Amino acid sequence: MCVSAEPATSLTAVKIIISAGAGPGDNTKAAERLAEIFKEDQIDIDISLAQSGAEVVELAQEAARGPYKVIVAAGGDGTVNSVAAAVIDTDKILGILPLGTLNHFARDLKIPFDLEAAAHTIVAGNTAEVDVAEVNNRIFLNNSSLGLYPIIVREREKRQRLGSGKWPAFIWATIQALRRYPFLDVRLHANDDSLVRTTPFVFVGNNEYAMDLLNIGVRDRLDRGVLSIYITHRTSRLRLISLALRAVLGRLRHDKDFLALQSDELKIQTHHKQLRVAFDGEIEVMETPLQYRLRARALRVIVPKAAAE
């Protein structure tokens, strides 16, 4: 079981927000096919095709004020995050159609990546309550990080604006980040303890991430009520690459240069007044200190029946 199940929801009005730029496909055609699927099941839907992330946010906030019982995010993790932020603290339910490149949240909820199968999952209406995390009141569903990763994302986006594909841009950005290899001096407060580190990164996950060979980066539950915090000591570039290889081989958890801990709250202090913070693939500059907390079972989401049993 990956989540805490609830009774199936009887669907009436459904809002679907599609990110036009998500994934490699033509999402105009996806919108047309979705209209056909829901019509076959006699479910009233309203589909909007968002041309930007800002438009996704605007449409989601508008839908959260509307009569819809279910608001569906059709896109990648950034789109799902934006819609979830509008749905949380309301009586609405989140639906997910994974149209992005990676779709981490959908994967961990066992939502099928096939469009028709994902649509029929929404039609079935099996719901669950899952945890969300937040940093300085900004929610995230997967993870948040400081240090190397925000630099990589920023450099990747620059490269993509120059015409590179996503993966070539990512590789180039990773090389550039490792060349600079910046370190953060941080003080972490968790579980009534204080920890000082000079580190290339801090990673904070919504629930625990697997560290074994076959499932690295996967969460088997999203309702354990914990933040998982991963940090490494100051180390060389080669040592950092070695840590990455040990992660791939499922041997990272016991490495002497790697620390993993869990808490429901975390405070990160640094001498920087502002830091670039990554969450669910997005980057935002935030004031320090950074206050993380776990909101247990705060989000209702539609999942496959098997995942809710």
mmCIF file of N, CA, C and O in Angstrom, residues 57-135:
data_model
loop_
_atom_site.group_PDB
_atom_site.id
_atom_site.type_symbol
_atom_site.label_atom_id
_atom_site.label_comp_id
_atom_site.label_asym_id
_atom_site.label_seq_id
_atom_site.Cartn_x
_atom_site.Cartn_y
_atom_site.Cartn_z
ATOM 1 N N VAL A 57 -1.046 28.309 -13.138
ATOM 2 C CA VAL A 57 -1.350 28.799 -11.786
ATOM 3 C C VAL A 57 -2.665 29.575 -11.780
ATOM 4 O O VAL A 57 -3.529 29.362 -10.919
ATOM 5 N N GLU A 58 -2.825 30.467 -12.745
ATOM 6 C CA GLU A 58 -4.041 31.290 -12.821
ATOM 7 C C GLU A 58 -5.283 30.424 -13.016
ATOM 8 O O GLU A 58 -6.303 30.620 -12.341
ATOM 9 N N LEU A 59 -5.207 29.465 -13.921
ATOM 10 C CA LEU A 59 -6.354 28.584 -14.184
ATOM 11 C C LEU A 59 -6.670 27.722 -12.974
ATOM 12 O O LEU A 59 -7.845 27.490 -12.652
ATOM 13 N N ALA A 60 -5.636 27.230 -12.281
ATOM 14 C CA ALA A 60 -5.854 26.382 -11.113
ATOM 15 C C ALA A 60 -6.518 27.161 -9.981
ATOM 16 O O ALA A 60 -7.443 26.658 -9.323
ATOM 17 N N GLN A 61 -6.065 28.376 -9.746
ATOM 18 C CA GLN A 61 -6.657 29.186 -8.680
ATOM 19 C C GLN A 61 -8.107 29.531 -8.997
ATOM 20 O O GLN A 61 -8.967 29.529 -8.115
ATOM 21 N N GLU A 62 -8.366 29.808 -10.265
ATOM 22 C CA GLU A 62 -9.732 30.099 -10.684
ATOM 23 C C GLU A 62 -10.623 28.872 -10.518
ATOM 24 O O GLU A 62 -11.759 28.961 -10.036
ATOM 25 N N ALA A 63 -10.103 27.696 -10.895
ATOM 26 C CA ALA A 63 -10.880 26.461 -10.777
ATOM 27 C C ALA A 63 -11.167 26.120 -9.320
ATOM 28 O O ALA A 63 -12.251 25.616 -8.991
ATOM 29 N N ALA A 64 -10.216 26.410 -8.436
ATOM 30 C CA ALA A 64 -10.397 26.114 -7.012
ATOM 31 C C ALA A 64 -11.521 26.938 -6.405
ATOM 32 O O ALA A 64 -12.122 26.543 -5.397
ATOM 33 N N ARG A 65 -11.814 28.078 -7.019
ATOM 34 C CA ARG A 65 -12.926 28.919 -6.550
ATOM 35 C C ARG A 65 -14.244 28.536 -7.220
ATOM 36 O O ARG A 65 -15.294 29.065 -6.864
ATOM 37 N N GLY A 66 -14.186 27.644 -8.187
ATOM 38 C CA GLY A 66 -15.353 27.290 -8.986
ATOM 39 C C GLY A 66 -16.107 26.096 -8.440
ATOM 40 O O GLY A 66 -15.837 25.599 -7.339
ATOM 41 N N PRO A 67 -17.049 25.560 -9.239
ATOM 42 C CA PRO A 67 -17.931 24.487 -8.779
ATOM 43 C C PRO A 67 -17.362 23.088 -8.955
ATOM 44 O O PRO A 67 -18.034 22.103 -8.638
ATOM 45 N N TYR A 68 -16.138 22.965 -9.449
ATOM 46 C CA TYR A 68 -15.580 21.659 -9.782
ATOM 47 C C TYR A 68 -15.269 20.838 -8.533
ATOM 48 O O TYR A 68 -14.737 21.356 -7.558
ATOM 49 N N LYS A 69 -15.601 19.555 -8.592
ATOM 50 C CA LYS A 69 -15.242 18.640 -7.510
ATOM 51 C C LYS A 69 -13.810 18.160 -7.667
ATOM 52 O O LYS A 69 -13.067 17.997 -6.689
ATOM 53 N N VAL A 70 -13.412 17.908 -8.926
ATOM 54 C CA VAL A 70 -12.076 17.395 -9.234
ATOM 55 C C VAL A 70 -11.369 18.357 -10.175
ATOM 56 O O VAL A 70 -11.947 18.796 -11.169
ATOM 57 N N ILE A 71 -10.126 18.687 -9.873
ATOM 58 C CA ILE A 71 -9.301 19.529 -10.738
ATOM 59 C C ILE A 71 -8.102 18.697 -11.160
ATOM 60 O O ILE A 71 -7.345 18.212 -10.321
ATOM 61 N N VAL A 72 -7.954 18.520 -12.461
ATOM 62 C CA VAL A 72 -6.951 17.608 -13.005
ATOM 63 C C VAL A 72 -5.771 18.395 -13.565
ATOM 64 O O VAL A 72 -5.949 19.327 -14.353
ATOM 65 N N ALA A 73 -4.572 17.985 -13.161
ATOM 66 C CA ALA A 73 -3.332 18.551 -13.700
ATOM 67 C C ALA A 73 -2.820 17.607 -14.772
ATOM 68 O O ALA A 73 -2.481 16.456 -14.480
ATOM 69 N N ALA A 74 -2.751 18.087 -16.006
ATOM 70 C CA ALA A 74 -2.252 17.284 -17.118
ATOM 71 C C ALA A 74 -0.926 17.884 -17.576
ATOM 72 O O ALA A 74 -0.904 18.915 -18.247
ATOM 73 N N GLY A 75 0.171 17.268 -17.173
ATOM 74 C CA GLY A 75 1.491 17.808 -17.482
ATOM 75 C C GLY A 75 2.541 17.096 -16.665
ATOM 76 O O GLY A 75 2.341 15.951 -16.227
ATOM 77 N N GLY A 76 3.663 17.755 -16.424
ATOM 78 C CA GLY A 76 4.731 17.200 -15.615
ATOM 79 C C GLY A 76 4.620 17.594 -14.160
ATOM 80 O O GLY A 76 3.589 18.127 -13.709
ATOM 81 N N ASP A 77 5.685 17.364 -13.404
ATOM 82 C CA ASP A 77 5.657 17.621 -11.958
ATOM 83 C C ASP A 77 5.427 19.093 -11.629
ATOM 84 O O ASP A 77 4.785 19.414 -10.626
ATOM 85 N N GLY A 78 5.942 20.008 -12.460
ATOM 86 C CA GLY A 78 5.717 21.431 -12.207
ATOM 87 C C GLY A 78 4.247 21.794 -12.324
ATOM 88 O O GLY A 78 3.712 22.554 -11.504
ATOM 89 N N THR A 79 3.577 21.244 -13.327
ATOM 90 C CA THR A 79 2.143 21.489 -13.502
ATOM 91 C C THR A 79 1.357 20.907 -12.343
ATOM 92 O O THR A 79 0.450 21.562 -11.795
ATOM 93 N N VAL A 80 1.697 19.676 -11.944
ATOM 94 C CA VAL A 80 0.998 19.030 -10.835
ATOM 95 C C VAL A 80 1.188 19.830 -9.555
ATOM 96 O O VAL A 80 0.245 20.027 -8.772
ATOM 97 N N ASN A 81 2.403 20.321 -9.329
ATOM 98 C CA ASN A 81 2.684 21.135 -8.145
ATOM 99 C C ASN A 81 1.797 22.382 -8.117
ATOM 100 O O ASN A 81 1.196 22.723 -7.091
ATOM 101 N N SER A 82 1.708 23.076 -9.258
ATOM 102 C CA SER A 82 0.925 24.315 -9.323
ATOM 103 C C SER A 82 -0.552 24.070 -9.042
ATOM 104 O O SER A 82 -1.201 24.852 -8.338
ATOM 105 N N VAL A 83 -1.096 22.987 -9.595
ATOM 106 C CA VAL A 83 -2.509 22.677 -9.377
ATOM 107 C C VAL A 83 -2.728 22.207 -7.936
ATOM 108 O O VAL A 83 -3.713 22.601 -7.290
ATOM 109 N N ALA A 84 -1.814 21.409 -7.412
ATOM 110 C CA ALA A 84 -1.936 20.947 -6.030
ATOM 111 C C ALA A 84 -1.922 22.116 -5.057
ATOM 112 O O ALA A 84 -2.655 22.120 -4.056
ATOM 113 N N ALA A 85 -1.113 23.143 -5.332
ATOM 114 C CA ALA A 85 -1.039 24.318 -4.460
ATOM 115 C C ALA A 85 -2.375 25.040 -4.396
ATOM 116 O O ALA A 85 -2.718 25.634 -3.374
ATOM 117 N N ALA A 86 -3.135 24.992 -5.498
ATOM 118 C CA ALA A 86 -4.452 25.625 -5.508
ATOM 119 C C ALA A 86 -5.509 24.745 -4.844
ATOM 120 O O ALA A 86 -6.467 25.242 -4.243
ATOM 121 N N VAL A 87 -5.334 23.428 -4.939
ATOM 122 C CA VAL A 87 -6.335 22.485 -4.427
ATOM 123 C C VAL A 87 -6.232 22.301 -2.918
ATOM 124 O O VAL A 87 -7.244 22.157 -2.220
ATOM 125 N N ILE A 88 -5.004 22.305 -2.394
ATOM 126 C CA ILE A 88 -4.807 22.064 -0.967
ATOM 127 C C ILE A 88 -5.542 23.128 -0.143
ATOM 128 O O ILE A 88 -5.683 24.277 -0.561
ATOM 129 N N ASP A 89 -6.066 22.713 1.004
ATOM 130 C CA ASP A 89 -6.844 23.580 1.898
ATOM 131 C C ASP A 89 -8.203 23.951 1.317
ATOM 132 O O ASP A 89 -8.829 24.927 1.741
ATOM 133 N N THR A 90 -8.674 23.198 0.321
ATOM 134 C CA THR A 90 -10.031 23.352 -0.198
ATOM 135 C C THR A 90 -10.710 21.988 -0.127
ATOM 136 O O THR A 90 -10.125 21.000 0.306
ATOM 137 N N ASP A 91 -11.971 21.929 -0.583
ATOM 138 C CA ASP A 91 -12.671 20.640 -0.620
ATOM 139 C C ASP A 91 -12.500 19.943 -1.971
ATOM 140 O O ASP A 91 -13.177 18.954 -2.261
ATOM 141 N N LYS A 92 -11.584 20.435 -2.794
ATOM 142 C CA LYS A 92 -11.362 19.860 -4.119
ATOM 143 C C LYS A 92 -10.443 18.636 -4.044
ATOM 144 O O LYS A 92 -9.695 18.449 -3.089
ATOM 145 N N ILE A 93 -10.510 17.832 -5.110
ATOM 146 C CA ILE A 93 -9.673 16.642 -5.221
ATOM 147 C C ILE A 93 -8.777 16.805 -6.439
ATOM 148 O O ILE A 93 -9.218 17.271 -7.493
ATOM 149 N N LEU A 94 -7.514 16.409 -6.286
ATOM 150 C CA LEU A 94 -6.555 16.499 -7.379
ATOM 151 C C LEU A 94 -6.577 15.236 -8.232
ATOM 152 O O LEU A 94 -6.540 14.123 -7.708
ATOM 153 N N GLY A 95 -6.654 15.435 -9.551
ATOM 154 C CA GLY A 95 -6.465 14.348 -10.491
ATOM 155 C C GLY A 95 -5.183 14.592 -11.272
ATOM 156 O O GLY A 95 -4.764 15.737 -11.424
ATOM 157 N N ILE A 96 -4.557 13.532 -11.760
ATOM 158 C CA ILE A 96 -3.277 13.671 -12.456
ATOM 159 C C ILE A 96 -3.294 12.901 -13.773
ATOM 160 O O ILE A 96 -3.653 11.717 -13.804
ATOM 161 N N LEU A 97 -2.895 13.593 -14.840
ATOM 162 C CA LEU A 97 -2.652 12.963 -16.136
ATOM 163 C C LEU A 97 -1.179 13.224 -16.463
ATOM 164 O O LEU A 97 -0.815 14.350 -16.804
ATOM 165 N N PRO A 98 -0.298 12.237 -16.313
ATOM 166 C CA PRO A 98 1.140 12.470 -16.469
ATOM 167 C C PRO A 98 1.549 12.642 -17.931
ATOM 168 O O PRO A 98 1.695 11.675 -18.668
ATOM 169 N N LEU A 99 1.762 13.895 -18.320
ATOM 170 C CA LEU A 99 2.164 14.202 -19.691
ATOM 171 C C LEU A 99 3.588 14.747 -19.767
ATOM 172 O O LEU A 99 4.056 15.095 -20.847
ATOM 173 N N GLY A 100 4.268 14.832 -18.639
ATOM 174 C CA GLY A 100 5.609 15.405 -18.619
ATOM 175 C C GLY A 100 6.678 14.394 -18.995
ATOM 176 O O GLY A 100 6.389 13.278 -19.444
ATOM 177 N N THR A 101 7.925 14.773 -18.753
ATOM 178 C CA THR A 101 9.055 13.917 -19.115
ATOM 179 C C THR A 101 9.333 12.866 -18.043
ATOM 180 O O THR A 101 9.577 11.702 -18.358
ATOM 181 N N LEU A 102 9.277 13.238 -16.765
ATOM 182 C CA LEU A 102 9.639 12.316 -15.694
ATOM 183 C C LEU A 102 8.449 11.889 -14.838
ATOM 184 O O LEU A 102 8.326 10.725 -14.499
ATOM 185 N N ASN A 103 7.590 12.821 -14.441
ATOM 186 C CA ASN A 103 6.345 12.489 -13.723
ATOM 187 C C ASN A 103 6.597 11.691 -12.428
ATOM 188 O O ASN A 103 6.012 10.635 -12.207
ATOM 189 N N HIS A 104 7.460 12.214 -11.570
ATOM 190 C CA HIS A 104 7.828 11.499 -10.350
ATOM 191 C C HIS A 104 6.637 11.257 -9.421
ATOM 192 O O HIS A 104 6.488 10.152 -8.878
ATOM 193 N N PHE A 105 5.807 12.270 -9.211
ATOM 194 C CA PHE A 105 4.696 12.140 -8.274
ATOM 195 C C PHE A 105 3.693 11.109 -8.782
ATOM 196 O O PHE A 105 3.225 10.254 -8.014
ATOM 197 N N ALA A 106 3.359 11.180 -10.070
ATOM 198 C CA ALA A 106 2.443 10.204 -10.661
ATOM 199 C C ALA A 106 3.013 8.793 -10.559
ATOM 200 O O ALA A 106 2.296 7.837 -10.240
ATOM 201 N N ARG A 107 4.312 8.650 -10.825
ATOM 202 C CA ARG A 107 4.950 7.329 -10.737
ATOM 203 C C ARG A 107 4.826 6.737 -9.346
ATOM 204 O O ARG A 107 4.474 5.558 -9.178
ATOM 205 N N ASP A 108 5.090 7.550 -8.309
ATOM 206 C CA ASP A 108 5.061 7.036 -6.948
ATOM 207 C C ASP A 108 3.644 6.740 -6.474
ATOM 208 O O ASP A 108 3.455 5.970 -5.530
ATOM 209 N N LEU A 109 2.649 7.336 -7.129
ATOM 210 C CA LEU A 109 1.247 7.034 -6.835
ATOM 211 C C LEU A 109 0.718 5.894 -7.703
ATOM 212 O O LEU A 109 -0.455 5.550 -7.617
ATOM 213 N N LYS A 110 1.595 5.321 -8.550
ATOM 214 C CA LYS A 110 1.236 4.210 -9.440
ATOM 215 C C LYS A 110 0.212 4.603 -10.496
ATOM 216 O O LYS A 110 -0.505 3.751 -11.023
ATOM 217 N N ILE A 111 0.136 5.882 -10.823
ATOM 218 C CA ILE A 111 -0.772 6.337 -11.873
ATOM 219 C C ILE A 111 -0.184 5.946 -13.224
ATOM 220 O O ILE A 111 0.997 6.220 -13.493
ATOM 221 N N PRO A 112 -0.944 5.301 -14.098
ATOM 222 C CA PRO A 112 -0.387 4.868 -15.392
ATOM 223 C C PRO A 112 -0.002 6.053 -16.265
ATOM 224 O O PRO A 112 -0.644 7.095 -16.245
ATOM 225 N N PHE A 113 1.065 5.868 -17.040
ATOM 226 C CA PHE A 113 1.536 6.932 -17.918
ATOM 227 C C PHE A 113 0.780 6.967 -19.246
ATOM 228 O O PHE A 113 0.858 7.951 -19.972
ATOM 229 N N ASP A 114 0.081 5.900 -19.573
ATOM 230 C CA ASP A 114 -0.760 5.895 -20.763
ATOM 231 C C ASP A 114 -1.941 6.832 -20.555
ATOM 232 O O ASP A 114 -2.629 6.771 -19.525
ATOM 233 N N LEU A 115 -2.201 7.720 -21.535
ATOM 234 C CA LEU A 115 -3.218 8.759 -21.377
ATOM 235 C C LEU A 115 -4.597 8.175 -21.094
ATOM 236 O O LEU A 115 -5.296 8.623 -20.173
ATOM 237 N N GLU A 116 -5.007 7.185 -21.867
ATOM 238 C CA GLU A 116 -6.353 6.621 -21.690
ATOM 239 C C GLU A 116 -6.472 5.910 -20.352
ATOM 240 O O GLU A 116 -7.490 6.042 -19.658
ATOM 241 N N ALA A 117 -5.444 5.157 -19.963
ATOM 242 C CA ALA A 117 -5.480 4.466 -18.678
ATOM 243 C C ALA A 117 -5.527 5.461 -17.521
ATOM 244 O O ALA A 117 -6.253 5.259 -16.542
ATOM 245 N N ALA A 118 -4.759 6.556 -17.627
ATOM 246 C CA ALA A 118 -4.781 7.575 -16.579
ATOM 247 C C ALA A 118 -6.143 8.254 -16.508
ATOM 248 O O ALA A 118 -6.647 8.555 -15.415
ATOM 249 N N ALA A 119 -6.758 8.499 -17.666
ATOM 250 C CA ALA A 119 -8.092 9.117 -17.703
ATOM 251 C C ALA A 119 -9.119 8.200 -17.052
ATOM 252 O O ALA A 119 -9.980 8.657 -16.282
ATOM 253 N N HIS A 120 -9.040 6.906 -17.324
ATOM 254 C CA HIS A 120 -9.989 5.962 -16.716
ATOM 255 C C HIS A 120 -9.749 5.819 -15.222
ATOM 256 O O HIS A 120 -10.686 5.528 -14.464
ATOM 257 N N THR A 121 -8.508 6.048 -14.772
ATOM 258 C CA THR A 121 -8.238 6.085 -13.337
ATOM 259 C C THR A 121 -9.015 7.228 -12.685
ATOM 260 O O THR A 121 -9.598 7.072 -11.606
ATOM 261 N N ILE A 122 -9.050 8.380 -13.355
ATOM 262 C CA ILE A 122 -9.809 9.518 -12.832
ATOM 263 C C ILE A 122 -11.300 9.213 -12.831
ATOM 264 O O ILE A 122 -12.014 9.515 -11.870
ATOM 265 N N VAL A 123 -11.772 8.593 -13.896
ATOM 266 C CA VAL A 123 -13.193 8.234 -13.981
ATOM 267 C C VAL A 123 -13.581 7.301 -12.834
ATOM 268 O O VAL A 123 -14.655 7.440 -12.236
ATOM 269 N N ALA A 124 -12.691 6.350 -12.479
ATOM 270 C CA ALA A 124 -12.993 5.408 -11.398
ATOM 271 C C ALA A 124 -13.135 6.122 -10.053
ATOM 272 O O ALA A 124 -13.902 5.690 -9.187
ATOM 273 N N GLY A 125 -12.378 7.209 -9.859
ATOM 274 C CA GLY A 125 -12.582 8.080 -8.704
ATOM 275 C C GLY A 125 -12.120 7.559 -7.365
ATOM 276 O O GLY A 125 -12.619 8.003 -6.321
ATOM 277 N N ASN A 126 -11.144 6.633 -7.341
ATOM 278 C CA ASN A 126 -10.620 6.157 -6.056
ATOM 279 C C ASN A 126 -9.657 7.197 -5.478
ATOM 280 O O ASN A 126 -8.679 7.571 -6.125
ATOM 281 N N THR A 127 -9.933 7.656 -4.281
ATOM 282 C CA THR A 127 -9.147 8.752 -3.714
ATOM 283 C C THR A 127 -8.313 8.306 -2.524
ATOM 284 O O THR A 127 -8.580 7.274 -1.901
ATOM 285 N N ALA A 128 -7.284 9.083 -2.248
ATOM 286 C CA ALA A 128 -6.411 8.825 -1.110
ATOM 287 C C ALA A 128 -5.926 10.154 -0.558
ATOM 288 O O ALA A 128 -5.947 11.172 -1.248
ATOM 289 N N GLU A 129 -5.520 10.131 0.705
ATOM 290 C CA GLU A 129 -4.903 11.294 1.330
ATOM 291 C C GLU A 129 -3.396 11.083 1.372
ATOM 292 O O GLU A 129 -2.919 10.041 1.848
ATOM 293 N N VAL A 130 -2.639 12.063 0.866
ATOM 294 C CA VAL A 130 -1.182 11.944 0.845
ATOM 295 C C VAL A 130 -0.561 13.174 1.501
ATOM 296 O O VAL A 130 -1.186 14.228 1.626
ATOM 297 N N ASP A 131 0.689 13.011 1.894
ATOM 298 C CA ASP A 131 1.434 14.106 2.513
ATOM 299 C C ASP A 131 1.921 15.093 1.454
ATOM 300 O O ASP A 131 2.182 14.725 0.311
ATOM 301 N N VAL A 132 2.063 16.330 1.877
ATOM 302 C CA VAL A 132 2.803 17.313 1.090
ATOM 303 C C VAL A 132 3.823 17.954 2.025
ATOM 304 O O VAL A 132 3.679 17.912 3.245
ATOM 305 N N ALA A 133 4.856 18.523 1.441
ATOM 306 C CA ALA A 133 5.863 19.241 2.219
ATOM 307 C C ALA A 133 5.837 20.701 1.784
ATOM 308 O O ALA A 133 5.283 21.038 0.733
ATOM 309 N N GLU A 134 6.433 21.546 2.593
ATOM 310 C CA GLU A 134 6.518 22.953 2.203
ATOM 311 C C GLU A 134 7.807 23.572 2.739
ATOM 312 O O GLU A 134 8.372 23.117 3.740
ATOM 313 N N VAL A 135 8.267 24.577 2.021
ATOM 314 C CA VAL A 135 9.422 25.358 2.442
ATOM 315 C C VAL A 135 9.012 26.827 2.368
ATOM 316 O O VAL A 135 8.574 27.306 1.332
#
